PDB file of C-alpha atoms in Angstrom:
ATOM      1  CA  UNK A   1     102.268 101.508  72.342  1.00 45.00           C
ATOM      2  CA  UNK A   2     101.749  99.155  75.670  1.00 49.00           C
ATOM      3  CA  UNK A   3      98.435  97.896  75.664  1.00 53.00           C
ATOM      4  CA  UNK A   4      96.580  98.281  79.592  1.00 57.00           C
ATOM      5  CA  UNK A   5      94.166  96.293  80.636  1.00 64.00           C
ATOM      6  CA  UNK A   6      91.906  96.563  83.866  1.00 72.00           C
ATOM      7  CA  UNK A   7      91.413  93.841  85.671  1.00 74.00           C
ATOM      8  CA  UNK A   8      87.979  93.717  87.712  1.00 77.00           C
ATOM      9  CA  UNK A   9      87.958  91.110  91.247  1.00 76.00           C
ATOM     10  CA  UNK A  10      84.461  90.958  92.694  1.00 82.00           C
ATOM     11  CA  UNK A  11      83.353  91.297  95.892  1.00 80.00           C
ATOM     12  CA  UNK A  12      84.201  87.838  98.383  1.00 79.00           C
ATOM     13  CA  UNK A  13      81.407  86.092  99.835  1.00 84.00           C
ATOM     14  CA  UNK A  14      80.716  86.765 103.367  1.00 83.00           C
ATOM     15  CA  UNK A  15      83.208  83.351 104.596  1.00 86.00           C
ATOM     16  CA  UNK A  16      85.810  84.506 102.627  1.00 83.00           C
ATOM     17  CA  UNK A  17      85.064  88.126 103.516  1.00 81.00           C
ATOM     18  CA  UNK A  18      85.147  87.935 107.374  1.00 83.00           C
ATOM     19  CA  UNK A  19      88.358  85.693 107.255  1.00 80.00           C
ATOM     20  CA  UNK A  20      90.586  88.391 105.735  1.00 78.00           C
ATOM     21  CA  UNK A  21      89.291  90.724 108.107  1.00 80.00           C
ATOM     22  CA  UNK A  22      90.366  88.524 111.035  1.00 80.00           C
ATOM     23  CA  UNK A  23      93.511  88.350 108.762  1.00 76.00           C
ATOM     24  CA  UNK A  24      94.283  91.801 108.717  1.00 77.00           C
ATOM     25  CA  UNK A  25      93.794  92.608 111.816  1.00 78.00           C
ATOM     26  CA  UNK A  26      96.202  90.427 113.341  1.00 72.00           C
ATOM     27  CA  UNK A  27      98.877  92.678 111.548  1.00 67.00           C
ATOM     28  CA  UNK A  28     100.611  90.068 109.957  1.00 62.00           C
ATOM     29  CA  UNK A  29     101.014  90.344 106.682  1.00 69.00           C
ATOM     30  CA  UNK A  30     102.989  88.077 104.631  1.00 74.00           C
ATOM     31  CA  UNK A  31     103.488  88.090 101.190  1.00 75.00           C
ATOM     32  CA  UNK A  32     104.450  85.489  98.954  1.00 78.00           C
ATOM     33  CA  UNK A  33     105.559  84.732  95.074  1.00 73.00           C
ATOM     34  CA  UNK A  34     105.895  81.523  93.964  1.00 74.00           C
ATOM     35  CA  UNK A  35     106.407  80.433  97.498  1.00 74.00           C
ATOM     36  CA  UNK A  36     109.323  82.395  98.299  1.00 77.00           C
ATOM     37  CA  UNK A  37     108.391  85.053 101.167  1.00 77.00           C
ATOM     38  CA  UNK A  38     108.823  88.537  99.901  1.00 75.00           C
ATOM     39  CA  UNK A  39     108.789  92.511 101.901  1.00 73.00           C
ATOM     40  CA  UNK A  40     107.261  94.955 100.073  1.00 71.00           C
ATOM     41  CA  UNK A  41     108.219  98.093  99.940  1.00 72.00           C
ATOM     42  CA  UNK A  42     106.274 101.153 101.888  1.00 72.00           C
ATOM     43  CA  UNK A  43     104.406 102.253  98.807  1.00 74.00           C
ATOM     44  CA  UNK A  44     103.734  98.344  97.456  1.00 75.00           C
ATOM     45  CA  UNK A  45     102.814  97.323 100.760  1.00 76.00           C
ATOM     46  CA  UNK A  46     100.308 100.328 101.717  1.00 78.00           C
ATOM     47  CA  UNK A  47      98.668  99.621  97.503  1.00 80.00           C
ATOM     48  CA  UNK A  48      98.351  95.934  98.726  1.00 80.00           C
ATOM     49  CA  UNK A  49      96.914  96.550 102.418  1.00 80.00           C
ATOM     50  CA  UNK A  50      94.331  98.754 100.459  1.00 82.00           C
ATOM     51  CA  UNK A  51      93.378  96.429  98.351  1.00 81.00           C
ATOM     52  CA  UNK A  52      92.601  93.713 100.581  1.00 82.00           C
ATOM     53  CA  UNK A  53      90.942  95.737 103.049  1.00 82.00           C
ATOM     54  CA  UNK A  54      87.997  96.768 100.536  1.00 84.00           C
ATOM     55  CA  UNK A  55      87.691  93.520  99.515  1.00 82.00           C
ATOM     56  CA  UNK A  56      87.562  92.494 103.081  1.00 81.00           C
ATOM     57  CA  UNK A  57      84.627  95.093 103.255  1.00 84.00           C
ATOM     58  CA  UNK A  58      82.526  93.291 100.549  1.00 82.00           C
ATOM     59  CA  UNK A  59      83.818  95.728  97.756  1.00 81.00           C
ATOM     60  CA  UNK A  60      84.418  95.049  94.016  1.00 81.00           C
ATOM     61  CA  UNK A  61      87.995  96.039  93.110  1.00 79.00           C
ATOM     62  CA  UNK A  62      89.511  97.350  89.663  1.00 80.00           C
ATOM     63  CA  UNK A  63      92.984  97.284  89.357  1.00 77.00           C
ATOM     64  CA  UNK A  64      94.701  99.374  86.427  1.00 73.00           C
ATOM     65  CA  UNK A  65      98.193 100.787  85.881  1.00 68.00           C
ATOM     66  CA  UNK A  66      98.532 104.189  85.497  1.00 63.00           C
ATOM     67  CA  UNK A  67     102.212 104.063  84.472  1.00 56.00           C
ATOM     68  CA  UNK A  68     103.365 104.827  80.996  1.00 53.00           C
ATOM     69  CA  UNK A  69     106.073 103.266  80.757  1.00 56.00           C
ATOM     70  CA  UNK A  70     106.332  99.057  80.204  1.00 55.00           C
ATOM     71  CA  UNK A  71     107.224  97.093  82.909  1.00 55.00           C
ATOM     72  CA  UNK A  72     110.664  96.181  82.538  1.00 55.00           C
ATOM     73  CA  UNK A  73     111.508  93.064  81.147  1.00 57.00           C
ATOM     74  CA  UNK A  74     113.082  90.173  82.969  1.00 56.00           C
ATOM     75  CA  UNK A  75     115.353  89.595  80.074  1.00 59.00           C
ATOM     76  CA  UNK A  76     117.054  93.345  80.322  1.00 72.00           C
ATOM     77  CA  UNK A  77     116.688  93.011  84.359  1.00 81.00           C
ATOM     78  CA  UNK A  78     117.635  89.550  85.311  1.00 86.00           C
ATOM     79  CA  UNK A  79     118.013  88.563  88.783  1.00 88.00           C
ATOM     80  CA  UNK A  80     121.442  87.310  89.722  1.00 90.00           C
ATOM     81  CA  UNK A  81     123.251  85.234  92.503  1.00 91.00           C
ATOM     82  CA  UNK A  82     125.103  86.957  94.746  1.00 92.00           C
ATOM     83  CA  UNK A  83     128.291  85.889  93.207  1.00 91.00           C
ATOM     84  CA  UNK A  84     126.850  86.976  89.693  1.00 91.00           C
ATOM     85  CA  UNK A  85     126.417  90.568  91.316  1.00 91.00           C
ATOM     86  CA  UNK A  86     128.970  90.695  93.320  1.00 92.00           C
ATOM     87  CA  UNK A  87     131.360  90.210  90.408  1.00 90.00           C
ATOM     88  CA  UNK A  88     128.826  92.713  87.887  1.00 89.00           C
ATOM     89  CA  UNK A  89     129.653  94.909  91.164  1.00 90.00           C
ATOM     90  CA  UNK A  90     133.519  94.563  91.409  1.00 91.00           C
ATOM     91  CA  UNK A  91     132.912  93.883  95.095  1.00 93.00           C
ATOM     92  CA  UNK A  92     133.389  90.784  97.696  1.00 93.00           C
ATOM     93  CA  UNK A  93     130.528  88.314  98.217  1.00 91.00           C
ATOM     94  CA  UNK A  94     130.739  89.543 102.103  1.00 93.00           C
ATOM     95  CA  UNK A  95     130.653  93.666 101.334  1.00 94.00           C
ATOM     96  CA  UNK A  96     127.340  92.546  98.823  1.00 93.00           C
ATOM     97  CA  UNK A  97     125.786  90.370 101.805  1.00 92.00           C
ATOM     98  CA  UNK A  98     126.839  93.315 103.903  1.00 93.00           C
ATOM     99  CA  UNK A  99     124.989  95.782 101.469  1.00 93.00           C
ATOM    100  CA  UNK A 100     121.848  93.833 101.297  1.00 91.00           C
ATOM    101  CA  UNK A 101     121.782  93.144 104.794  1.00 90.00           C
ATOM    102  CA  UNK A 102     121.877  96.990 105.592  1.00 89.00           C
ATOM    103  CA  UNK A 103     119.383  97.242 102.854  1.00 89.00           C
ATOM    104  CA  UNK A 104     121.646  99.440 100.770  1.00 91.00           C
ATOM    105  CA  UNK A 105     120.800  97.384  97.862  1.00 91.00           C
ATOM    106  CA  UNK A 106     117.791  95.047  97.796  1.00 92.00           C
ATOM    107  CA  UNK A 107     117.392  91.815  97.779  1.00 91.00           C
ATOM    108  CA  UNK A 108     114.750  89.000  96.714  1.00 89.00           C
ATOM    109  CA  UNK A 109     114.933  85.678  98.424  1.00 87.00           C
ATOM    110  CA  UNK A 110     114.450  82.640  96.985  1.00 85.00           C
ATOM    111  CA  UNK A 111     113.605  80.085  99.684  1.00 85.00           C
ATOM    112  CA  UNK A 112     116.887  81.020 101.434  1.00 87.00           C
ATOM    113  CA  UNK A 113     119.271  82.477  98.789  1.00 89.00           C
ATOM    114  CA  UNK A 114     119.259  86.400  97.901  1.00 90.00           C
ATOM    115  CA  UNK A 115     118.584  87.469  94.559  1.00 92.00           C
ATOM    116  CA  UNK A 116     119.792  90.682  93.261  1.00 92.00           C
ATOM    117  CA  UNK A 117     118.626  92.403  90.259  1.00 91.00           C
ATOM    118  CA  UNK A 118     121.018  93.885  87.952  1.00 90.00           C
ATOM    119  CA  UNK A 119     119.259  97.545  87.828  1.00 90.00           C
ATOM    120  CA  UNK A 120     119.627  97.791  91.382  1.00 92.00           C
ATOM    121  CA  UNK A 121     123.438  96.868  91.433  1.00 92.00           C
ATOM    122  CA  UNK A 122     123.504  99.065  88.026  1.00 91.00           C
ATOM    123  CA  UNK A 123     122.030 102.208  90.386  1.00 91.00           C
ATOM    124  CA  UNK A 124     124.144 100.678  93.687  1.00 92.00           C
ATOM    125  CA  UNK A 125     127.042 101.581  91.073  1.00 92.00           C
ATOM    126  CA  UNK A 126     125.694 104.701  89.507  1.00 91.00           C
ATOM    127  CA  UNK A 127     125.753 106.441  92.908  1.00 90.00           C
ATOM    128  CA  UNK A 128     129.001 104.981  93.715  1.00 91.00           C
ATOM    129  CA  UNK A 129     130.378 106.690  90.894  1.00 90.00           C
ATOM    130  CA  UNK A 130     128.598 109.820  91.674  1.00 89.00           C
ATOM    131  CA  UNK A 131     129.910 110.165  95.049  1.00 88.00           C
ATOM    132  CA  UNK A 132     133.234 109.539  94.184  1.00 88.00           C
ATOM    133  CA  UNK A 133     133.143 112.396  91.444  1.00 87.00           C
ATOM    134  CA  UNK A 134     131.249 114.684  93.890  1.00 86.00           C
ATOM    135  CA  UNK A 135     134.347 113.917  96.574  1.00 86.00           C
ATOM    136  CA  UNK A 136     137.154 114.935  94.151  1.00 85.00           C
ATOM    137  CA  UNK A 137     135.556 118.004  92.845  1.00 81.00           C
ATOM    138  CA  UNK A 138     134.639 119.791  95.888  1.00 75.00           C
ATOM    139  CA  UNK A 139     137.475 118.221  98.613  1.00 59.00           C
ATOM    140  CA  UNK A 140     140.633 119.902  98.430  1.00 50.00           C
ATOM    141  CA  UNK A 141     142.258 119.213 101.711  1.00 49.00           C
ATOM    142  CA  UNK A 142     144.616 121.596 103.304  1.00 49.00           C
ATOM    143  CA  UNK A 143     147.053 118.989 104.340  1.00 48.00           C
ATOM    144  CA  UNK A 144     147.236 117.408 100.803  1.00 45.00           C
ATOM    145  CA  UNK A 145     147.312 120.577  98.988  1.00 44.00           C
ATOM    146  CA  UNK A 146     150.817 121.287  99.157  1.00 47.00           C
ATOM    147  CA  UNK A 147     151.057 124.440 100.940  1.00 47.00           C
ATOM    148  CA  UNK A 148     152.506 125.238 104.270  1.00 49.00           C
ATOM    149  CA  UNK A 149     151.561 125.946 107.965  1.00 49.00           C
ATOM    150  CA  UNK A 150     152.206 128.914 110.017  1.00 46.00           C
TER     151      UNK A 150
END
């Protein structure tokens, strides 16, 4: 059993209050992790504006998870190079850059070199494999069938 915890931020004093509401308003939002700049997704992005807009109104915030499951661990979801997953991929360096780029698979950035984690080329895969079966089973093409024209 994963043990939660709630974690309780109080209200910021009025200086600190009134610059995060200049802040956000300005519309640019920029996150970063350990001084690497990182895009959220939709849903992380929306949780985060949320959060920083109540405590830009002088509110208290409590943060919980309400997920069941564990995070994943770093261990069992490393991040790799993109040689690391383009080779875990069976793919070229330049289709992977080509895949991130498209956002087809995401990518972290570390200062300026893309990180990949290895569930998301695990899914990229997963679906490649899926497609592929879903093409054979229901494509039987006239020409390559064997029969003839009339």
């Amino acid at each position: 059993m994963t043990q939660r915890t709630t974690v309780t931020t109080p209200a910021l004093p009025g200086k600190e209050a009134k610059a995060l509401v200049r802040a956000l308003a300005a519309g640019d939002v920029t996150v970063f992790v350990d001084g690497t700049a990182l895009r959220l997704p939709p849903a992380a992005r929306d949780a985060v504006l949320d959060l920083l807009g109540r405590l830009a109104a002088g509110d208290s915030v409590s943060v919980s998870s309400a997920s069941a499951e564990p995070a994943p661990s770093p261990v069992h979801n490393p991040l790799l190079t993109t040689s690391q997953a383009a080779a875990a991929a069976g793919i070229s360096h330049t289709y992977l850059r080509n895949l991130t780029d498209a956002g087809v698979i995401p990518v972290e950035y570390r200062g300026t070199h893309r990180r990949i984690r290895m569930s998301d080329i695990e899914s990229w895969l997963h679906a490649q494999r899926a497609a592929a079966a879903a093409k054979a089973a229901g494509h039987a093409t006239p020409e390559f069938s064997g029969g003839t024209d009339t």
